[in-house]
PDB file of C-alpha atoms in Angstrom:
ATOM      1  CA  MET A   1     -40.796 -52.569  19.010  1.00  0.00           C
ATOM      2  CA  TRP A   2     -41.259 -53.614  22.367  1.00  0.00           C
ATOM      3  CA  LEU A   3     -43.148 -56.803  24.362  1.00  0.00           C
ATOM      4  CA  ALA A   4     -43.751 -56.522  27.590  1.00  0.00           C
ATOM      5  CA  ALA A   5     -45.556 -58.852  30.398  1.00  0.00           C
ATOM      6  CA  LEU A   6     -46.577 -57.321  33.617  1.00  0.00           C
ATOM      7  CA  GLN A   7     -46.407 -59.421  36.839  1.00  0.00           C
ATOM      8  CA  LEU A   8     -48.624 -58.857  39.734  1.00  0.00           C
ATOM      9  CA  ILE A   9     -49.770 -59.843  42.964  1.00  0.00           C
ATOM     10  CA  SER A  10     -53.427 -59.191  42.749  1.00  0.00           C
ATOM     11  CA  GLY A  11     -55.848 -59.248  45.479  1.00  0.00           C
ATOM     12  CA  ARG A  12     -59.705 -59.004  45.931  1.00  0.00           C
ATOM     13  CA  ARG A  13     -60.074 -55.490  45.357  1.00  0.00           C
ATOM     14  CA  TRP A  14     -59.745 -53.492  41.919  1.00  0.00           C
ATOM     15  CA  PRO A  15     -58.535 -50.155  43.415  1.00  0.00           C
ATOM     16  CA  GLU A  16     -55.498 -51.676  45.063  1.00  0.00           C
ATOM     17  CA  ASN A  17     -54.912 -53.608  41.858  1.00  0.00           C
ATOM     18  CA  ARG A  18     -55.427 -50.620  39.671  1.00  0.00           C
ATOM     19  CA  ASP A  19     -52.523 -48.644  41.688  1.00  0.00           C
ATOM     20  CA  GLN A  20     -50.149 -51.714  41.130  1.00  0.00           C
ATOM     21  CA  ILE A  21     -50.899 -51.698  37.217  1.00  0.00           C
ATOM     22  CA  ALA A  22     -50.277 -47.860  36.947  1.00  0.00           C
ATOM     23  CA  ASN A  23     -47.238 -48.023  38.882  1.00  0.00           C
ATOM     24  CA  LEU A  24     -45.919 -50.697  36.543  1.00  0.00           C
ATOM     25  CA  LEU A  25     -47.396 -49.054  33.231  1.00  0.00           C
ATOM     26  CA  ALA A  26     -45.472 -45.729  34.255  1.00  0.00           C
ATOM     27  CA  GLN A  27     -42.295 -47.828  33.988  1.00  0.00           C
ATOM     28  CA  LEU A  28     -42.449 -48.329  30.408  1.00  0.00           C
ATOM     29  CA  PRO A  29     -40.069 -47.183  27.831  1.00  0.00           C
ATOM     30  CA  ALA A  30     -41.155 -44.167  25.469  1.00  0.00           C
ATOM     31  CA  GLU A  31     -40.564 -46.326  22.137  1.00  0.00           C
ATOM     32  CA  ARG A  32     -43.590 -47.536  20.372  1.00  0.00           C
ATOM     33  CA  PRO A  33     -44.978 -49.426  19.195  1.00  0.00           C
ATOM     34  CA  LEU A  34     -45.284 -51.566  22.517  1.00  0.00           C
ATOM     35  CA  LEU A  35     -47.379 -54.522  23.541  1.00  0.00           C
ATOM     36  CA  ALA A  36     -48.140 -54.939  27.323  1.00  0.00           C
ATOM     37  CA  LEU A  37     -49.982 -57.959  28.559  1.00  0.00           C
ATOM     38  CA  LEU A  38     -51.520 -58.174  32.178  1.00  0.00           C
ATOM     39  CA  PRO A  39     -51.700 -61.631  34.080  1.00  0.00           C
ATOM     40  CA  GLU A  40     -54.870 -63.636  34.560  1.00  0.00           C
ATOM     41  CA  ASN A  41     -57.164 -62.195  37.256  1.00  0.00           C
ATOM     42  CA  PHE A  42     -55.215 -58.741  37.250  1.00  0.00           C
ATOM     43  CA  ALA A  43     -58.099 -56.886  38.363  1.00  0.00           C
ATOM     44  CA  LEU A  44     -59.847 -59.275  40.980  1.00  0.00           C
ATOM     45  CA  PHE A  45     -58.130 -62.183  42.732  1.00  0.00           C
ATOM     46  CA  GLY A  46     -60.303 -63.884  45.255  1.00  0.00           C
ATOM     47  CA  GLU A  47     -63.173 -66.026  45.728  1.00  0.00           C
ATOM     48  CA  ARG A  48     -66.265 -67.028  43.917  1.00  0.00           C
ATOM     49  CA  GLN A  49     -68.468 -64.248  45.023  1.00  0.00           C
ATOM     50  CA  GLY A  50     -65.963 -61.783  44.173  1.00  0.00           C
ATOM     51  CA  TYR A  51     -65.793 -62.754  40.852  1.00  0.00           C
ATOM     52  CA  LEU A  52     -69.502 -62.708  40.277  1.00  0.00           C
ATOM     53  CA  ASP A  53     -70.003 -59.363  41.802  1.00  0.00           C
ATOM     54  CA  GLY A  54     -67.092 -57.797  39.992  1.00  0.00           C
ATOM     55  CA  ALA A  55     -67.818 -59.123  36.322  1.00  0.00           C
ATOM     56  CA  GLU A  56     -68.581 -56.440  33.800  1.00  0.00           C
ATOM     57  CA  VAL A  57     -70.752 -56.598  30.764  1.00  0.00           C
ATOM     58  CA  PRO A  58     -68.232 -56.778  27.700  1.00  0.00           C
ATOM     59  CA  GLY A  59     -67.630 -52.784  26.418  1.00  0.00           C
ATOM     60  CA  ASP A  60     -68.632 -51.377  29.853  1.00  0.00           C
ATOM     61  CA  GLY A  61     -67.797 -50.879  33.134  1.00  0.00           C
ATOM     62  CA  PRO A  62     -65.074 -49.281  35.358  1.00  0.00           C
ATOM     63  CA  ILE A  63     -62.205 -51.771  34.775  1.00  0.00           C
ATOM     64  CA  GLN A  64     -62.720 -51.746  31.003  1.00  0.00           C
ATOM     65  CA  HIS A  65     -62.998 -47.862  30.895  1.00  0.00           C
ATOM     66  CA  GLN A  66     -59.583 -47.774  32.938  1.00  0.00           C
ATOM     67  CA  LEU A  67     -57.814 -50.152  30.521  1.00  0.00           C
ATOM     68  CA  ALA A  68     -59.126 -48.119  27.626  1.00  0.00           C
ATOM     69  CA  GLU A  69     -57.573 -44.926  28.910  1.00  0.00           C
ATOM     70  CA  TRP A  70     -54.406 -46.577  29.831  1.00  0.00           C
ATOM     71  CA  ALA A  71     -54.173 -47.749  26.399  1.00  0.00           C
ATOM     72  CA  ARG A  72     -54.679 -44.053  24.846  1.00  0.00           C
ATOM     73  CA  HIS A  73     -52.624 -42.395  27.590  1.00  0.00           C
ATOM     74  CA  TYR A  74     -49.432 -44.460  26.990  1.00  0.00           C
ATOM     75  CA  GLY A  75     -50.128 -45.208  23.326  1.00  0.00           C
ATOM     76  CA  ILE A  76     -49.689 -48.855  23.781  1.00  0.00           C
ATOM     77  CA  TRP A  77     -51.418 -52.074  22.786  1.00  0.00           C
ATOM     78  CA  LEU A  78     -52.655 -53.423  26.212  1.00  0.00           C
ATOM     79  CA  VAL A  79     -53.867 -57.026  26.536  1.00  0.00           C
ATOM     80  CA  ALA A  80     -56.034 -57.187  29.696  1.00  0.00           C
ATOM     81  CA  GLY A  81     -54.981 -60.928  30.360  1.00  0.00           C
ATOM     82  CA  ALA A  82     -58.093 -62.195  32.176  1.00  0.00           C
ATOM     83  CA  MET A  83     -61.164 -60.705  34.233  1.00  0.00           C
ATOM     84  CA  PRO A  84     -64.559 -61.528  34.789  1.00  0.00           C
ATOM     85  CA  THR A  85     -67.188 -60.600  32.038  1.00  0.00           C
ATOM     86  CA  ARG A  86     -71.159 -61.365  32.328  1.00  0.00           C
ATOM     87  CA  ILE A  87     -73.124 -63.423  30.202  1.00  0.00           C
ATOM     88  CA  ASP A  88     -76.728 -62.339  29.358  1.00  0.00           C
ATOM     89  CA  GLY A  89     -79.376 -64.596  31.059  1.00  0.00           C
ATOM     90  CA  GLU A  90     -76.605 -66.870  33.063  1.00  0.00           C
ATOM     91  CA  SER A  91     -75.536 -67.218  36.555  1.00  0.00           C
ATOM     92  CA  ARG A  92     -72.166 -68.090  35.638  1.00  0.00           C
ATOM     93  CA  ILE A  93     -69.485 -65.870  33.800  1.00  0.00           C
ATOM     94  CA  HIS A  94     -66.708 -65.873  31.444  1.00  0.00           C
ATOM     95  CA  THR A  95     -63.111 -65.098  32.288  1.00  0.00           C
ATOM     96  CA  SER A  96     -61.921 -63.071  29.324  1.00  0.00           C
ATOM     97  CA  SER A  97     -58.942 -61.636  27.584  1.00  0.00           C
ATOM     98  CA  LEU A  98     -59.574 -58.030  26.019  1.00  0.00           C
ATOM     99  CA  VAL A  99     -57.118 -56.096  23.441  1.00  0.00           C
ATOM    100  CA  PHE A 100     -57.223 -52.510  23.665  1.00  0.00           C
ATOM    101  CA  ASN A 101     -55.310 -50.745  20.697  1.00  0.00           C
ATOM    102  CA  PRO A 102     -53.420 -47.248  21.226  1.00  0.00           C
ATOM    103  CA  ASP A 103     -56.719 -45.552  20.497  1.00  0.00           C
ATOM    104  CA  GLY A 104     -58.339 -46.945  23.314  1.00  0.00           C
ATOM    105  CA  LYS A 105     -60.684 -49.502  21.349  1.00  0.00           C
ATOM    106  CA  CYS A 106     -61.275 -52.879  22.169  1.00  0.00           C
ATOM    107  CA  CYS A 107     -60.276 -54.725  19.089  1.00  0.00           C
ATOM    108  CA  GLY A 108     -60.428 -58.392  20.709  1.00  0.00           C
ATOM    109  CA  LEU A 109     -62.290 -60.507  23.155  1.00  0.00           C
ATOM    110  CA  TYR A 110     -61.481 -64.125  23.903  1.00  0.00           C
ATOM    111  CA  HIS A 111     -63.236 -66.226  26.692  1.00  0.00           C
ATOM    112  CA  LYS A 112     -61.085 -68.981  28.323  1.00  0.00           C
ATOM    113  CA  LEU A 113     -61.840 -72.420  26.459  1.00  0.00           C
ATOM    114  CA  HIS A 114     -60.146 -74.620  29.046  1.00  0.00           C
ATOM    115  CA  LEU A 115     -61.157 -74.286  32.722  1.00  0.00           C
ATOM    116  CA  PHE A 116     -59.037 -75.410  35.513  1.00  0.00           C
ATOM    117  CA  ASP A 117     -60.861 -78.085  37.197  1.00  0.00           C
ATOM    118  CA  VAL A 118     -58.046 -79.977  39.066  1.00  0.00           C
ATOM    119  CA  ASP A 119     -56.575 -81.023  42.262  1.00  0.00           C
ATOM    120  CA  VAL A 120     -53.367 -79.531  43.220  1.00  0.00           C
ATOM    121  CA  ALA A 121     -51.122 -80.650  46.079  1.00  0.00           C
ATOM    122  CA  ASP A 122     -50.865 -77.161  47.838  1.00  0.00           C
ATOM    123  CA  SER A 123     -52.385 -75.161  50.487  1.00  0.00           C
ATOM    124  CA  HIS A 124     -55.555 -74.437  48.487  1.00  0.00           C
ATOM    125  CA  GLY A 125     -55.961 -78.006  46.935  1.00  0.00           C
ATOM    126  CA  ARG A 126     -59.088 -78.235  45.105  1.00  0.00           C
ATOM    127  CA  TYR A 127     -59.533 -75.800  42.109  1.00  0.00           C
ATOM    128  CA  ARG A 128     -62.966 -75.851  40.100  1.00  0.00           C
ATOM    129  CA  GLU A 129     -63.594 -72.883  37.660  1.00  0.00           C
ATOM    130  CA  SER A 130     -66.583 -74.669  36.286  1.00  0.00           C
ATOM    131  CA  GLU A 131     -68.450 -73.664  39.307  1.00  0.00           C
ATOM    132  CA  THR A 132     -68.036 -70.052  38.420  1.00  0.00           C
ATOM    133  CA  PHE A 133     -67.345 -69.674  34.904  1.00  0.00           C
ATOM    134  CA  THR A 134     -68.330 -70.956  31.505  1.00  0.00           C
ATOM    135  CA  ALA A 135     -65.986 -72.205  28.870  1.00  0.00           C
ATOM    136  CA  GLY A 136     -65.841 -70.220  25.703  1.00  0.00           C
ATOM    137  CA  GLU A 137     -66.447 -71.648  22.347  1.00  0.00           C
ATOM    138  CA  GLN A 138     -64.098 -69.972  19.815  1.00  0.00           C
ATOM    139  CA  PRO A 139     -60.218 -69.258  19.650  1.00  0.00           C
ATOM    140  CA  VAL A 140     -59.382 -65.518  18.687  1.00  0.00           C
ATOM    141  CA  VAL A 141     -56.538 -63.932  16.709  1.00  0.00           C
ATOM    142  CA  VAL A 142     -56.306 -60.228  16.588  1.00  0.00           C
ATOM    143  CA  ASP A 143     -54.529 -58.266  13.997  1.00  0.00           C
ATOM    144  CA  SER A 144     -51.673 -55.817  15.495  1.00  0.00           C
ATOM    145  CA  PRO A 145     -48.547 -54.117  14.407  1.00  0.00           C
ATOM    146  CA  PHE A 146     -46.738 -57.265  15.844  1.00  0.00           C
ATOM    147  CA  GLY A 147     -48.438 -59.510  13.614  1.00  0.00           C
ATOM    148  CA  ALA A 148     -51.759 -61.478  14.498  1.00  0.00           C
ATOM    149  CA  LEU A 149     -51.714 -62.126  18.245  1.00  0.00           C
ATOM    150  CA  GLY A 150     -52.973 -65.258  19.545  1.00  0.00           C
ATOM    151  CA  LEU A 151     -55.134 -65.239  22.730  1.00  0.00           C
ATOM    152  CA  SER A 152     -55.157 -67.646  25.321  1.00  0.00           C
ATOM    153  CA  ILE A 153     -55.354 -67.844  29.190  1.00  0.00           C
ATOM    154  CA  CYS A 154     -53.584 -69.897  31.821  1.00  0.00           C
ATOM    155  CA  TYR A 155     -54.897 -73.607  31.741  1.00  0.00           C
ATOM    156  CA  ASP A 156     -55.014 -73.398  28.201  1.00  0.00           C
ATOM    157  CA  LEU A 157     -51.285 -73.805  27.758  1.00  0.00           C
ATOM    158  CA  ARG A 158     -51.817 -77.257  28.302  1.00  0.00           C
ATOM    159  CA  PHE A 159     -53.563 -77.862  25.051  1.00  0.00           C
ATOM    160  CA  PRO A 160     -51.129 -77.821  22.228  1.00  0.00           C
ATOM    161  CA  GLU A 161     -54.038 -78.065  19.689  1.00  0.00           C
ATOM    162  CA  LEU A 162     -55.340 -74.597  20.525  1.00  0.00           C
ATOM    163  CA  TYR A 163     -51.944 -73.025  19.852  1.00  0.00           C
ATOM    164  CA  ARG A 164     -51.474 -74.761  16.353  1.00  0.00           C
ATOM    165  CA  THR A 165     -54.972 -73.561  15.421  1.00  0.00           C
ATOM    166  CA  LEU A 166     -54.133 -69.992  16.284  1.00  0.00           C
ATOM    167  CA  VAL A 167     -51.043 -70.270  14.091  1.00  0.00           C
ATOM    168  CA  ALA A 168     -53.069 -71.646  11.336  1.00  0.00           C
ATOM    169  CA  HIS A 169     -55.263 -68.392  11.572  1.00  0.00           C
ATOM    170  CA  GLY A 170     -52.053 -66.220  11.277  1.00  0.00           C
ATOM    171  CA  ALA A 171     -50.694 -65.935  14.762  1.00  0.00           C
ATOM    172  CA  LYS A 172     -47.288 -64.729  15.147  1.00  0.00           C
ATOM    173  CA  VAL A 173     -47.155 -63.581  18.839  1.00  0.00           C
ATOM    174  CA  LEU A 174     -48.694 -66.301  21.474  1.00  0.00           C
ATOM    175  CA  LEU A 175     -50.186 -64.400  24.539  1.00  0.00           C
ATOM    176  CA  VAL A 176     -50.367 -66.402  27.773  1.00  0.00           C
ATOM    177  CA  PRO A 177     -51.578 -64.633  30.846  1.00  0.00           C
ATOM    178  CA  ALA A 178     -51.761 -66.805  33.653  1.00  0.00           C
ATOM    179  CA  ALA A 179     -52.203 -67.582  37.590  1.00  0.00           C
ATOM    180  CA  PHE A 180     -50.185 -70.849  37.697  1.00  0.00           C
ATOM    181  CA  THR A 181     -50.101 -72.104  40.977  1.00  0.00           C
ATOM    182  CA  ARG A 182     -46.741 -72.509  42.593  1.00  0.00           C
ATOM    183  CA  ALA A 183     -46.736 -76.429  42.665  1.00  0.00           C
ATOM    184  CA  THR A 184     -47.717 -76.776  38.898  1.00  0.00           C
ATOM    185  CA  GLY A 185     -45.842 -73.839  37.819  1.00  0.00           C
ATOM    186  CA  ALA A 186     -42.303 -75.084  39.367  1.00  0.00           C
ATOM    187  CA  ALA A 187     -43.013 -78.379  37.523  1.00  0.00           C
ATOM    188  CA  HIS A 188     -44.638 -77.333  34.103  1.00  0.00           C
ATOM    189  CA  TRP A 189     -44.654 -73.421  33.283  1.00  0.00           C
ATOM    190  CA  GLU A 190     -41.426 -73.014  31.474  1.00  0.00           C
ATOM    191  CA  PRO A 191     -41.423 -76.432  29.544  1.00  0.00           C
ATOM    192  CA  LEU A 192     -44.797 -75.667  28.211  1.00  0.00           C
ATOM    193  CA  LEU A 193     -44.111 -72.095  27.308  1.00  0.00           C
ATOM    194  CA  ARG A 194     -41.003 -73.084  25.558  1.00  0.00           C
ATOM    195  CA  ALA A 195     -43.008 -75.993  23.638  1.00  0.00           C
ATOM    196  CA  ARG A 196     -45.500 -73.571  22.456  1.00  0.00           C
ATOM    197  CA  ALA A 197     -42.853 -71.333  21.068  1.00  0.00           C
ATOM    198  CA  ILE A 198     -40.842 -74.043  19.563  1.00  0.00           C
ATOM    199  CA  GLU A 199     -43.146 -76.340  17.878  1.00  0.00           C
ATOM    200  CA  ASN A 200     -45.069 -72.924  16.517  1.00  0.00           C
ATOM    201  CA  GLN A 201     -42.013 -70.931  15.861  1.00  0.00           C
ATOM    202  CA  CYS A 202     -43.809 -68.016  17.245  1.00  0.00           C
ATOM    203  CA  TRP A 203     -42.846 -65.170  20.047  1.00  0.00           C
ATOM    204  CA  VAL A 204     -44.569 -66.150  23.484  1.00  0.00           C
ATOM    205  CA  VAL A 205     -45.468 -63.562  26.147  1.00  0.00           C
ATOM    206  CA  ALA A 206     -46.371 -64.938  29.332  1.00  0.00           C
ATOM    207  CA  ALA A 207     -47.722 -62.566  32.234  1.00  0.00           C
ATOM    208  CA  GLY A 208     -48.280 -64.332  35.632  1.00  0.00           C
ATOM    209  CA  GLN A 209     -49.218 -63.578  39.041  1.00  0.00           C
ATOM    210  CA  GLY A 210     -46.252 -64.030  41.214  1.00  0.00           C
ATOM    211  CA  GLY A 211     -46.185 -64.443  44.889  1.00  0.00           C
ATOM    212  CA  ASP A 212     -48.328 -64.971  48.026  1.00  0.00           C
ATOM    213  CA  HIS A 213     -51.896 -63.345  47.884  1.00  0.00           C
ATOM    214  CA  GLU A 214     -54.299 -62.406  50.624  1.00  0.00           C
ATOM    215  CA  THR A 215     -56.667 -65.229  49.826  1.00  0.00           C
ATOM    216  CA  GLY A 216     -53.920 -67.693  50.828  1.00  0.00           C
ATOM    217  CA  ARG A 217     -53.087 -68.658  47.053  1.00  0.00           C
ATOM    218  CA  GLU A 218     -49.613 -69.254  46.161  1.00  0.00           C
ATOM    219  CA  THR A 219     -48.806 -68.272  42.595  1.00  0.00           C
ATOM    220  CA  TYR A 220     -45.708 -69.206  40.564  1.00  0.00           C
ATOM    221  CA  GLY A 221     -44.632 -65.891  38.753  1.00  0.00           C
ATOM    222  CA  HIS A 222     -41.651 -66.447  36.224  1.00  0.00           C
ATOM    223  CA  SER A 223     -43.091 -64.140  33.813  1.00  0.00           C
ATOM    224  CA  MET A 224     -41.160 -64.217  30.509  1.00  0.00           C
ATOM    225  CA  ILE A 225     -40.948 -63.728  27.011  1.00  0.00           C
ATOM    226  CA  ILE A 226     -39.576 -66.386  24.726  1.00  0.00           C
ATOM    227  CA  ASP A 227     -38.395 -66.196  21.153  1.00  0.00           C
ATOM    228  CA  PRO A 228     -39.283 -68.308  18.326  1.00  0.00           C
ATOM    229  CA  TRP A 229     -36.308 -70.609  18.683  1.00  0.00           C
ATOM    230  CA  GLY A 230     -37.416 -71.210  22.291  1.00  0.00           C
ATOM    231  CA  ARG A 231     -34.994 -68.996  24.185  1.00  0.00           C
ATOM    232  CA  VAL A 232     -36.129 -67.155  27.235  1.00  0.00           C
ATOM    233  CA  VAL A 233     -34.878 -63.687  26.589  1.00  0.00           C
ATOM    234  CA  ALA A 234     -36.555 -62.029  29.626  1.00  0.00           C
ATOM    235  CA  CYS A 235     -37.770 -63.453  32.967  1.00  0.00           C
ATOM    236  CA  GLN A 236     -38.818 -62.080  36.484  1.00  0.00           C
ATOM    237  CA  GLU A 237     -39.493 -64.908  39.039  1.00  0.00           C
ATOM    238  CA  SER A 238     -41.498 -63.208  41.539  1.00  0.00           C
ATOM    239  CA  GLY A 239     -42.999 -60.057  42.588  1.00  0.00           C
ATOM    240  CA  PRO A 240     -44.628 -56.986  40.571  1.00  0.00           C
ATOM    241  CA  ALA A 241     -42.543 -56.327  37.704  1.00  0.00           C
ATOM    242  CA  VAL A 242     -42.251 -55.178  34.167  1.00  0.00           C
ATOM    243  CA  VAL A 243     -40.502 -57.985  31.897  1.00  0.00           C
ATOM    244  CA  MET A 244     -39.398 -56.699  28.461  1.00  0.00           C
ATOM    245  CA  ALA A 245     -37.732 -57.621  25.325  1.00  0.00           C
ATOM    246  CA  PRO A 246     -37.495 -55.931  21.973  1.00  0.00           C
ATOM    247  CA  PHE A 247     -39.343 -57.773  19.214  1.00  0.00           C
ATOM    248  CA  ASP A 248     -37.989 -58.728  15.874  1.00  0.00           C
ATOM    249  CA  PRO A 249     -40.608 -59.522  13.522  1.00  0.00           C
ATOM    250  CA  GLN A 250     -38.006 -61.316  11.147  1.00  0.00           C
ATOM    251  CA  HIS A 251     -36.729 -63.940  13.556  1.00  0.00           C
ATOM    252  CA  ALA A 252     -39.663 -66.073  13.142  1.00  0.00           C
ATOM    253  CA  THR A 253     -39.730 -65.689   9.273  1.00  0.00           C
ATOM    254  CA  GLN A 254     -35.832 -66.452   8.891  1.00  0.00           C
ATOM    255  CA  LEU A 255     -36.247 -69.039  11.229  1.00  0.00           C
ATOM    256  CA  ALA A 256     -39.328 -70.786   9.122  1.00  0.00           C
ATOM    257  CA  ALA A 257     -37.476 -70.305   5.890  1.00  0.00           C
ATOM    258  CA  ARG A 258     -34.434 -72.404   7.404  1.00  0.00           C
ATOM    259  CA  MET A 259     -36.646 -75.152   9.361  1.00  0.00           C
ATOM    260  CA  PRO A 260     -40.129 -75.040   7.725  1.00  0.00           C
ATOM    261  CA  VAL A 261     -41.618 -77.281  10.568  1.00  0.00           C
ATOM    262  CA  LEU A 262     -45.248 -75.973   9.872  1.00  0.00           C
ATOM    263  CA  GLN A 263     -45.005 -76.802   6.333  1.00  0.00           C
ATOM    264  CA  HIS A 264     -43.957 -80.340   6.780  1.00  0.00           C
ATOM    265  CA  ALA A 265     -46.514 -81.146   9.845  1.00  0.00           C
ATOM    266  CA  ARG A 266     -48.935 -83.978   8.790  1.00  0.00           C
ATOM    267  CA  LEU A 267     -52.188 -84.751  10.295  1.00  0.00           C
ATOM    268  CA  MET A 268     -52.275 -88.409  11.213  1.00  0.00           C
ATOM    269  CA  ASN A 269     -55.436 -90.367  11.230  1.00  0.00           C
ATOM    270  CA  LEU A 270     -54.727 -92.997  13.974  1.00  0.00           C
ATOM    271  CA  ASN A 271     -57.949 -94.813  12.906  1.00  0.00           C
ATOM    272  CA  ALA A 272     -57.146 -95.196   9.267  1.00  0.00           C
ATOM    273  CA  GLU A 273     -56.911 -98.794   7.651  1.00  0.00           C
TER     274      GLU A 273
END
């Protein structure tokens, strides 16, 4: 069993990004089952109007059709890290993860809960996702041969309560597609990912954008796979690449038996007398 994170340097146009993804998928090993995670903005990485124009209705559209075909052709679990999806009757859109099984069926859809409205000390400076996107409302867990998959997107990583909720609903593998800025990534990316793995005793698969984009954006990369003990077992600093690690489903089970952190967790009411 294999876990794979595909690191990209996506641009504004789907055809070029599609070719980049196809080249990486062709590098996957033959063994199955295999889960492959694409990063945030894998299909379109640009400005507001590009996302609005390229957004698809969930369940239909050329990007989703291609994702389904890849999943069937390679016989893999393919998680589309984040792409723009339309909302009926609204001018803003969702940024969404979609999970495709080896039959090409979309069996999971998650809308990003936490929107990146921050100021960063980089060349871009101001980020306001809420001007384009609407936040999702529900955490999502999807059953798979790897155990339940807990879905998240990029800025969600800073909110540990989301991941504890996913684990409470059975998640065994936490997925983090991202486009972390170079500045925030250098400071926080790996510490946050390792913390989510350690505190939840889960595998973490993190697929990032990794390089200089045609829009002027600079992304951190460092796509990685982390085991339930918090060890980085595979990582790629920058550039398009496949980051892979064998998956041992017993690792987390054995760790939880020795150190039952989740059983020991207590919710503290700070307002209690």
